[in-house]
Amino acid sequence: LASSIVLPPVRVGPYGDVPLLGSYPVEQPTALGYLLSPLRRPTVIENWNPREIALFEASLSVHGKLFHVVSGHVGTKSTKEVVEFYYIWKKTAHYRAWKGRYRPLIME
């Protein structure tokens, strides 16, 4: 079927191929097929390894949203990639847990 090129594997619905009755196989992409597809682009978070995430969080807690400085501490990511990651990371449960543990430095 056509979707085997784009989203392998597919599951064909219960209908047989009977053109006179107007019934054709219904292709239903599976989640596994989508994840394993060679045409799928990796998400922003998938492009970061645990070490880079730890460096990002440590630098963010020290420097805040100075993304060019955070990018320098991570070392392997550009400022653009750091900004993209920040706005995706901010929506995760990991961020909420990190935010709960974070204590801002108070200067007196």
C-alpha angles and dihedrals in degrees: 000000000000096000092060086081095051107028113015127217111035131181117226115223125240095269121101125220104266109149093184090061093039094242119136132171112278113222116216116186114221125224092240090051090053094049093048096044113123088218095060115105116222116249122249093257093050089061092062123077122213093258092054091048091051091049090047093052094045093049092044091054090053102037104024116206096348089124096179089057092045089051090054092053093048088048099190099065132068123233089255091055091047092052092048091049093047095057092046094042090050090066096054132097087238089064092051090052091047091048090052091055096041116103115188118231109252114209115206 
